[in-house]
Short mmCIF file of C-alpha atoms in Angstrom, two decimals:
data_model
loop_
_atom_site.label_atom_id
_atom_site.label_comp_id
_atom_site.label_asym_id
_atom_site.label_seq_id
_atom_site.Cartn_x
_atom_site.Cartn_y
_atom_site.Cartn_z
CA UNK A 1172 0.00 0.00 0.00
CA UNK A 1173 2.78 2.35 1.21
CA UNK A 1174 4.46 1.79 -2.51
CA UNK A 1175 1.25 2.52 -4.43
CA UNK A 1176 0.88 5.89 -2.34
CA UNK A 1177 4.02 6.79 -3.67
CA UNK A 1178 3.61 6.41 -7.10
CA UNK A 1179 0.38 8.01 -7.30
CA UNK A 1180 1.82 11.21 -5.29
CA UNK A 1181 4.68 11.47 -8.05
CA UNK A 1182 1.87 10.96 -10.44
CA UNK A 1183 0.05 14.14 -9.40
CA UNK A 1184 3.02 16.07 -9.09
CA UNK A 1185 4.40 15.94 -13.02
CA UNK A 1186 1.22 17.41 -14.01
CA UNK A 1187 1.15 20.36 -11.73
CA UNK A 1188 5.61 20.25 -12.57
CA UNK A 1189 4.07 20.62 -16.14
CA UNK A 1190 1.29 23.54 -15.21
CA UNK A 1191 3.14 25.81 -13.28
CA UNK A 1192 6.72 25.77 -16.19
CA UNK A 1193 3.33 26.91 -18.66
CA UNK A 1194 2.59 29.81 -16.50
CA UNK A 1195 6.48 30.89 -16.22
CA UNK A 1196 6.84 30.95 -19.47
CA UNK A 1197 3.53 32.89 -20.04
CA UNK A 1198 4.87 35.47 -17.45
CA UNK A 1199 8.16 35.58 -19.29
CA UNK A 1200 9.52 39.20 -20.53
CA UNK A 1201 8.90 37.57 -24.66
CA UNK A 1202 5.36 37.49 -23.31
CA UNK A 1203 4.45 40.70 -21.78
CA UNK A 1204 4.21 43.61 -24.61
CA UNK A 1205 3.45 46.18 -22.86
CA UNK A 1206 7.23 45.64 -20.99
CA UNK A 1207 9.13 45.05 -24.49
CA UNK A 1208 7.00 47.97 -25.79
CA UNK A 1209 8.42 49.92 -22.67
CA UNK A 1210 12.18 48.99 -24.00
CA UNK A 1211 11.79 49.52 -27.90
CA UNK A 1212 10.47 53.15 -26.89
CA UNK A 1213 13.46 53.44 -24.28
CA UNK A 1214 16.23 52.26 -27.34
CA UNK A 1215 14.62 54.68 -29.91
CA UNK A 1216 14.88 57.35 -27.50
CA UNK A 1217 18.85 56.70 -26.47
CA UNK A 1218 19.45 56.43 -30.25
CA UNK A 1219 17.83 60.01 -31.23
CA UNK A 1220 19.88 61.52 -28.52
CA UNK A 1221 22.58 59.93 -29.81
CA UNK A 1222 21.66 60.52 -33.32
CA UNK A 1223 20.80 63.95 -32.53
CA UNK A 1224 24.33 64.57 -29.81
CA UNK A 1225 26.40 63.85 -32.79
CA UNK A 1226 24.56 65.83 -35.67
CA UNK A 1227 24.99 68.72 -33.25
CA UNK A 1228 28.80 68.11 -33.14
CA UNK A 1229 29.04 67.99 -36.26
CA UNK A 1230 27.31 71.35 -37.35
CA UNK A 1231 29.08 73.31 -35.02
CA UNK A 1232 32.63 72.22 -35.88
CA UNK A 1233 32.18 72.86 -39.60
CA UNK A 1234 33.59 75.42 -41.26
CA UNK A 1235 29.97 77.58 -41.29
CA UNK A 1236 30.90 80.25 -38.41
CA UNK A 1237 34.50 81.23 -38.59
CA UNK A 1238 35.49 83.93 -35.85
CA UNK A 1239 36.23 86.80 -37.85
CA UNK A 1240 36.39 89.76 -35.59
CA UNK A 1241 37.15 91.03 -31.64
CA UNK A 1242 35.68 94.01 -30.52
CA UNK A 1243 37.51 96.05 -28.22
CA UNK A 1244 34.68 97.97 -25.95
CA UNK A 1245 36.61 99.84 -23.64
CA UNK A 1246 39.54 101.95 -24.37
CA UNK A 1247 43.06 100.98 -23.10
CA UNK A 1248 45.73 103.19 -22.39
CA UNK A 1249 48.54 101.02 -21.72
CA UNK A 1250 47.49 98.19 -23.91
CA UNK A 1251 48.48 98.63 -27.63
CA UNK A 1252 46.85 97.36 -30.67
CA UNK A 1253 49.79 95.36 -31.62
CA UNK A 1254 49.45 93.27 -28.45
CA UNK A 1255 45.77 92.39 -28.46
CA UNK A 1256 46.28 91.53 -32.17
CA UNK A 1257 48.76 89.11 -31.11
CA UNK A 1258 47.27 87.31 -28.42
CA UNK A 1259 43.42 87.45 -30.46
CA UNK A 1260 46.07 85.34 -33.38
CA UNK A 1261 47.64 82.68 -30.68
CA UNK A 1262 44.76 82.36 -27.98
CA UNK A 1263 41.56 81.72 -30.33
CA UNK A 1264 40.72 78.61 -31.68
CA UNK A 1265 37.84 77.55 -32.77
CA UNK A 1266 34.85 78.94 -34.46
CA UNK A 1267 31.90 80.89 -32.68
CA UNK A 1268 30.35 78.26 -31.04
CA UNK A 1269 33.67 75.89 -29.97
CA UNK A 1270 35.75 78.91 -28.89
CA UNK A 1271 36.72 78.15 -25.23
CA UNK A 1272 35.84 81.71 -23.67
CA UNK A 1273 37.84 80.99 -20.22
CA UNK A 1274 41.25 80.44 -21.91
CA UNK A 1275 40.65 83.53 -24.21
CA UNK A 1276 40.36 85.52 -21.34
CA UNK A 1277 43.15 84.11 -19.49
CA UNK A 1278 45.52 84.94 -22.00
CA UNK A 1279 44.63 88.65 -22.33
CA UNK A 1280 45.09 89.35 -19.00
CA UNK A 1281 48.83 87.60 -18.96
CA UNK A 1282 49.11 91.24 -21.06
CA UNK A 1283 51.21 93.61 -18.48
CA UNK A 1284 48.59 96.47 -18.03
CA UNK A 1285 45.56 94.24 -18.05
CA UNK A 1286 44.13 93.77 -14.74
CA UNK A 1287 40.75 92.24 -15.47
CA UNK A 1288 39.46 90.86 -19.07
CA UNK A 1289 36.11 89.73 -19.97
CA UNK A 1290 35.19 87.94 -23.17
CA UNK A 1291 31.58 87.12 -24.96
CA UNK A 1292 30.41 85.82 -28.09
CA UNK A 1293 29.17 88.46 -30.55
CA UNK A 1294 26.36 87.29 -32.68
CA UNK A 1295 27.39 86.36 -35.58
CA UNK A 1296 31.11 86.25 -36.28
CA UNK A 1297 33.08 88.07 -33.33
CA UNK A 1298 34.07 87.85 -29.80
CA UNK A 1299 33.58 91.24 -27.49
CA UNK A 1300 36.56 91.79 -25.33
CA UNK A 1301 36.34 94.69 -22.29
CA UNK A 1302 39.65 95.44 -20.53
CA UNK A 1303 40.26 96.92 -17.49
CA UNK A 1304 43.91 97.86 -16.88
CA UNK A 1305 45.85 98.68 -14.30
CA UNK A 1306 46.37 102.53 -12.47
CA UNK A 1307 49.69 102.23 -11.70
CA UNK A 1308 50.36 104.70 -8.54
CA UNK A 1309 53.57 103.78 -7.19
CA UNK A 1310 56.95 101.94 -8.43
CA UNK A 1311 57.32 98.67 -5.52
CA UNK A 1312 60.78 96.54 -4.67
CA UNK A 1313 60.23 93.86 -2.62
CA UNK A 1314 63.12 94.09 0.42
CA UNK A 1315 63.36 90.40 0.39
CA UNK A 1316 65.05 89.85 -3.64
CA UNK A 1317 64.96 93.38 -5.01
CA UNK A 1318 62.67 92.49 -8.01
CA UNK A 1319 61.22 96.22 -9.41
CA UNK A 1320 57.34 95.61 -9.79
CA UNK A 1321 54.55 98.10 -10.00
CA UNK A 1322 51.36 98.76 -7.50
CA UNK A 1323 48.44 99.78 -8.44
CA UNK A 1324 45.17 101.59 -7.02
CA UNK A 1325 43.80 98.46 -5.28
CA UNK A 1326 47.16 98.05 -3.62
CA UNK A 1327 48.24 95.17 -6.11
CA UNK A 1328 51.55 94.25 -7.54
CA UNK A 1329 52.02 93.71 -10.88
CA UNK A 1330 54.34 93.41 -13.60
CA UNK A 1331 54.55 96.26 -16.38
CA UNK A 1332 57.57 99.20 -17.72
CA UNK A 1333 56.92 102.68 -16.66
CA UNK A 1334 58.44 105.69 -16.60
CA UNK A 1335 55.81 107.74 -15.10
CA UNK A 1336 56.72 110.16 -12.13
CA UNK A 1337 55.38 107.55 -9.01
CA UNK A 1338 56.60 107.03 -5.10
CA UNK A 1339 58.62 104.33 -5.05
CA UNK A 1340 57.45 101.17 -2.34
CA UNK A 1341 59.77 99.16 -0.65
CA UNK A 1342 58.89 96.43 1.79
CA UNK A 1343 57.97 92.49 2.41
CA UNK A 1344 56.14 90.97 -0.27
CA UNK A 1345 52.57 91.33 1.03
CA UNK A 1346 52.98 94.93 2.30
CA UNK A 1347 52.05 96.77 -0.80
CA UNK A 1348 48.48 97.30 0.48
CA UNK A 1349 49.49 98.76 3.59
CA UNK A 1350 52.36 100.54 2.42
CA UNK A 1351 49.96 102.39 -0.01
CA UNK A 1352 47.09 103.22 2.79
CA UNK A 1353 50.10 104.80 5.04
CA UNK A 1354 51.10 106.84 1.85
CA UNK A 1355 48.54 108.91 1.62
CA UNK A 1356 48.44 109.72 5.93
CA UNK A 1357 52.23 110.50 5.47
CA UNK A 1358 51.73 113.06 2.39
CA UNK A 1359 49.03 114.86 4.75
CA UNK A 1360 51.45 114.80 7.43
CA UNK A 1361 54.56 116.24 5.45
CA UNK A 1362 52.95 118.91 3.47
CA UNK A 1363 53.14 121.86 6.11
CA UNK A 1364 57.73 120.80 5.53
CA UNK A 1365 56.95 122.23 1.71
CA UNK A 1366 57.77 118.76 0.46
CA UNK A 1367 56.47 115.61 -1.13
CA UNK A 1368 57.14 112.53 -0.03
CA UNK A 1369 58.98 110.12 -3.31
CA UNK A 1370 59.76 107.13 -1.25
CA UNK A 1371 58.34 104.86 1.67
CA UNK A 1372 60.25 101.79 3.06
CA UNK A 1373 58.81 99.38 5.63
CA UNK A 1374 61.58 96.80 7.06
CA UNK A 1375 60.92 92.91 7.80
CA UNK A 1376 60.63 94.51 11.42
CA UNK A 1377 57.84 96.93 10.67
CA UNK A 1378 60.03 99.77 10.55
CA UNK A 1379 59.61 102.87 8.49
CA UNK A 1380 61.46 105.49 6.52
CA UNK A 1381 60.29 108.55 4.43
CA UNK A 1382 62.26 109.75 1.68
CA UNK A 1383 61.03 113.63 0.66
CA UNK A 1384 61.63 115.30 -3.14
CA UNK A 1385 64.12 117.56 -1.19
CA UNK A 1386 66.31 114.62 -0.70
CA UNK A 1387 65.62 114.75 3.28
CA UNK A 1388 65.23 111.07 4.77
CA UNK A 1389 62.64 110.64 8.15
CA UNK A 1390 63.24 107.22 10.27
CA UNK A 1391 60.14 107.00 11.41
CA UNK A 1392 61.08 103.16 13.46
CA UNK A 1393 58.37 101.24 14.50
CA UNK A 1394 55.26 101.63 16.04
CA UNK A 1395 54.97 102.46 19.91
CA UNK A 1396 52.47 102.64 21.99
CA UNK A 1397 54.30 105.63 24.17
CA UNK A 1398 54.97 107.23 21.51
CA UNK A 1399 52.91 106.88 17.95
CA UNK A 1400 54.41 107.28 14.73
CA UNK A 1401 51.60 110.04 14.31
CA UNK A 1402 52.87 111.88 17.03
CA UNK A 1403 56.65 111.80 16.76
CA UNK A 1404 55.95 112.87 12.73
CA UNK A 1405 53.73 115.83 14.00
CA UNK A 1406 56.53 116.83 16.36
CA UNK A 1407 59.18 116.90 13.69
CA UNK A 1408 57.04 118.85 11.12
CA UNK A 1409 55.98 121.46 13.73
CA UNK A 1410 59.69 121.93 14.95
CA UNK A 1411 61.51 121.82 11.59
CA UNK A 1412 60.96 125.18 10.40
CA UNK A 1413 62.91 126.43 13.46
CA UNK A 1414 65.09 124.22 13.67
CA UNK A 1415 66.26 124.15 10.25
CA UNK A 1416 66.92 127.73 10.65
CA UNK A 1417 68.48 127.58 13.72
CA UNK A 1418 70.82 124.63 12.11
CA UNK A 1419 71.77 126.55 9.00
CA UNK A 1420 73.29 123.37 7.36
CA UNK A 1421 71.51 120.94 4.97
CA UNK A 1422 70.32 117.77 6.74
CA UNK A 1423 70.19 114.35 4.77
CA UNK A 1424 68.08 112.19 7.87
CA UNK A 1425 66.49 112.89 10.51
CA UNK A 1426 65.77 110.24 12.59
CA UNK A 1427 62.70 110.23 14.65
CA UNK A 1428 63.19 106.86 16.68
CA UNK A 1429 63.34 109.03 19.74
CA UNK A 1430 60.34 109.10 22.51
CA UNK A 1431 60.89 112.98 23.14
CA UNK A 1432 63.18 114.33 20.48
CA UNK A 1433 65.46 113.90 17.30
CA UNK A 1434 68.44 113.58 15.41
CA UNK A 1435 69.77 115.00 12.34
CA UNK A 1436 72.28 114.07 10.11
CA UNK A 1437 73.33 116.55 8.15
CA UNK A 1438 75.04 115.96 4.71
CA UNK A 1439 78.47 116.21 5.12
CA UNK A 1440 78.26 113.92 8.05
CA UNK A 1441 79.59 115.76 10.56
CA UNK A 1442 78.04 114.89 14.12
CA UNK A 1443 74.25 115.41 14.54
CA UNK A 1444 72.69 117.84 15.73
CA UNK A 1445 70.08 116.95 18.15
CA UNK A 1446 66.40 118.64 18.59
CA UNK A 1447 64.83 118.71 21.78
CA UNK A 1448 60.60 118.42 22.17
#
């Protein structure tokens, strides 16, 4: 009995073996169209992109929109024609819409008076360059190698041939900012002596020295909290007047490194004379 049970429980089981293959291979992904419709539209749409990707590369690197002019809209000074011409020949390649804009503009301003360039298409054939240059306002050494730069209105150093009548800078690379802001409050200070002030120097230790148009030299020193820089100028320039007459020889420094006085140098370099507050 137990061997006839067997047989007729393998029996029943090819049959519903057999059923449930049929309804696996009904539910199969070669028997449901609305999924393989799903995936033909998904294939057609990859290969229009695509299609459409490389029709697009194709138009725009054909010969059909040759750059054929820059437009200069601002007006440089420093900047010649000959320059821009050169640069517009060696730094644009491309046509109007392959042109890479970024290194265009990157290579203008490696130009020695260009501070800031920008650079746009120009509908249909050109590129539209603006330049802003750089003021220069003072002629700058760094202390540290001696290289001759140039600073400009914002305080930055920069690389260019002048021979305009500037102050000339010297200090640690980093200090042109300052040095510039301390220009201007040590003109104010010196005008009363008749004089402009041609040179400032500030030493690695934050010292400083004031070189006049009438050849006089000012060592300022450092800063000190008993005794301000402000103050010990103000001194000088209120006592000079009399003391230079009182003198009566030419002084090359006067050195202002004192809390309640100064010395002076004069140019033959005989001893100093020495003013009292």
């Amino acid at each position: 009995m137990a061997e006839v049970r067997s047989r007729s429980a393998n029996a029943a089981a090819r049959p519903a073996g057999r059923a449930a293959a049929a309804r696996a291979k009904e539910n199969g992904i070669w028997h449901r169209p609305a999924l393989l419709n799903l995936f033909s539209d998904l294939l057609m749409l990859f290969a229009a992109i695509g299609l459409g990707w490389a029709l697009v590369t194709w138009f725009v690197t054909r010969p059909l929109f040759p750059l054929r002019e820059v437009v200069v809209t601002s007006e440089p000074e420093q900047v010649t024609a000959s320059q821009l011409e050169y640069v517009a020949r060696t730094a644009i390649h491309g046509n109007f819409f392959t042109v890479d804009l970024e290194t265009v503009r990157s290579a203008f301003e490696k130009l020695p008076w260009v501070r800031r360039a920008e650079v746009r298409r120009r509908w249909p054939d050109g590129l539209e360059l603006k330049i802003e240059e750089h003021q220069a306002v003072a002629y700058w050494t760094v202390s540290d190698s001696g290289d001759s730069r140039l600073v400009n209105r914002q305080g930055e150093v920069f690389t260019a041939a002048s021979n305009a009548p500037m102050p000339q800078f010297s200090g640690p690379q980093g200090s042109a900012g300052w040095l510039l802001a301390r220009h201007a409050e040590f003109s104010a200070a010196v005008q009363p002596l008749g004089a402009k002030l041609v040179g400032l120097a500030l030493s690695a230790r934050e010292a400083w020295q004031l070189t006049l148009d009438n050849g006089l030299v000012i060592m300022l020193g450092r800063e000190q909290d008993k005794s301000p820089l402000d103050k010990r100028l103000a001194r000088f320039v209120a006592a000079w007047p009399r003391v230079k007459d009182n003198i009566g020889v030419q002084v090359a420094v006067a050195d202002l490194r004192y809390p309640n006085g100064f010395a002076l140098t004069p140019t033959d370099a005989t001893p100093a004379a020495k003013g009292k507050k």
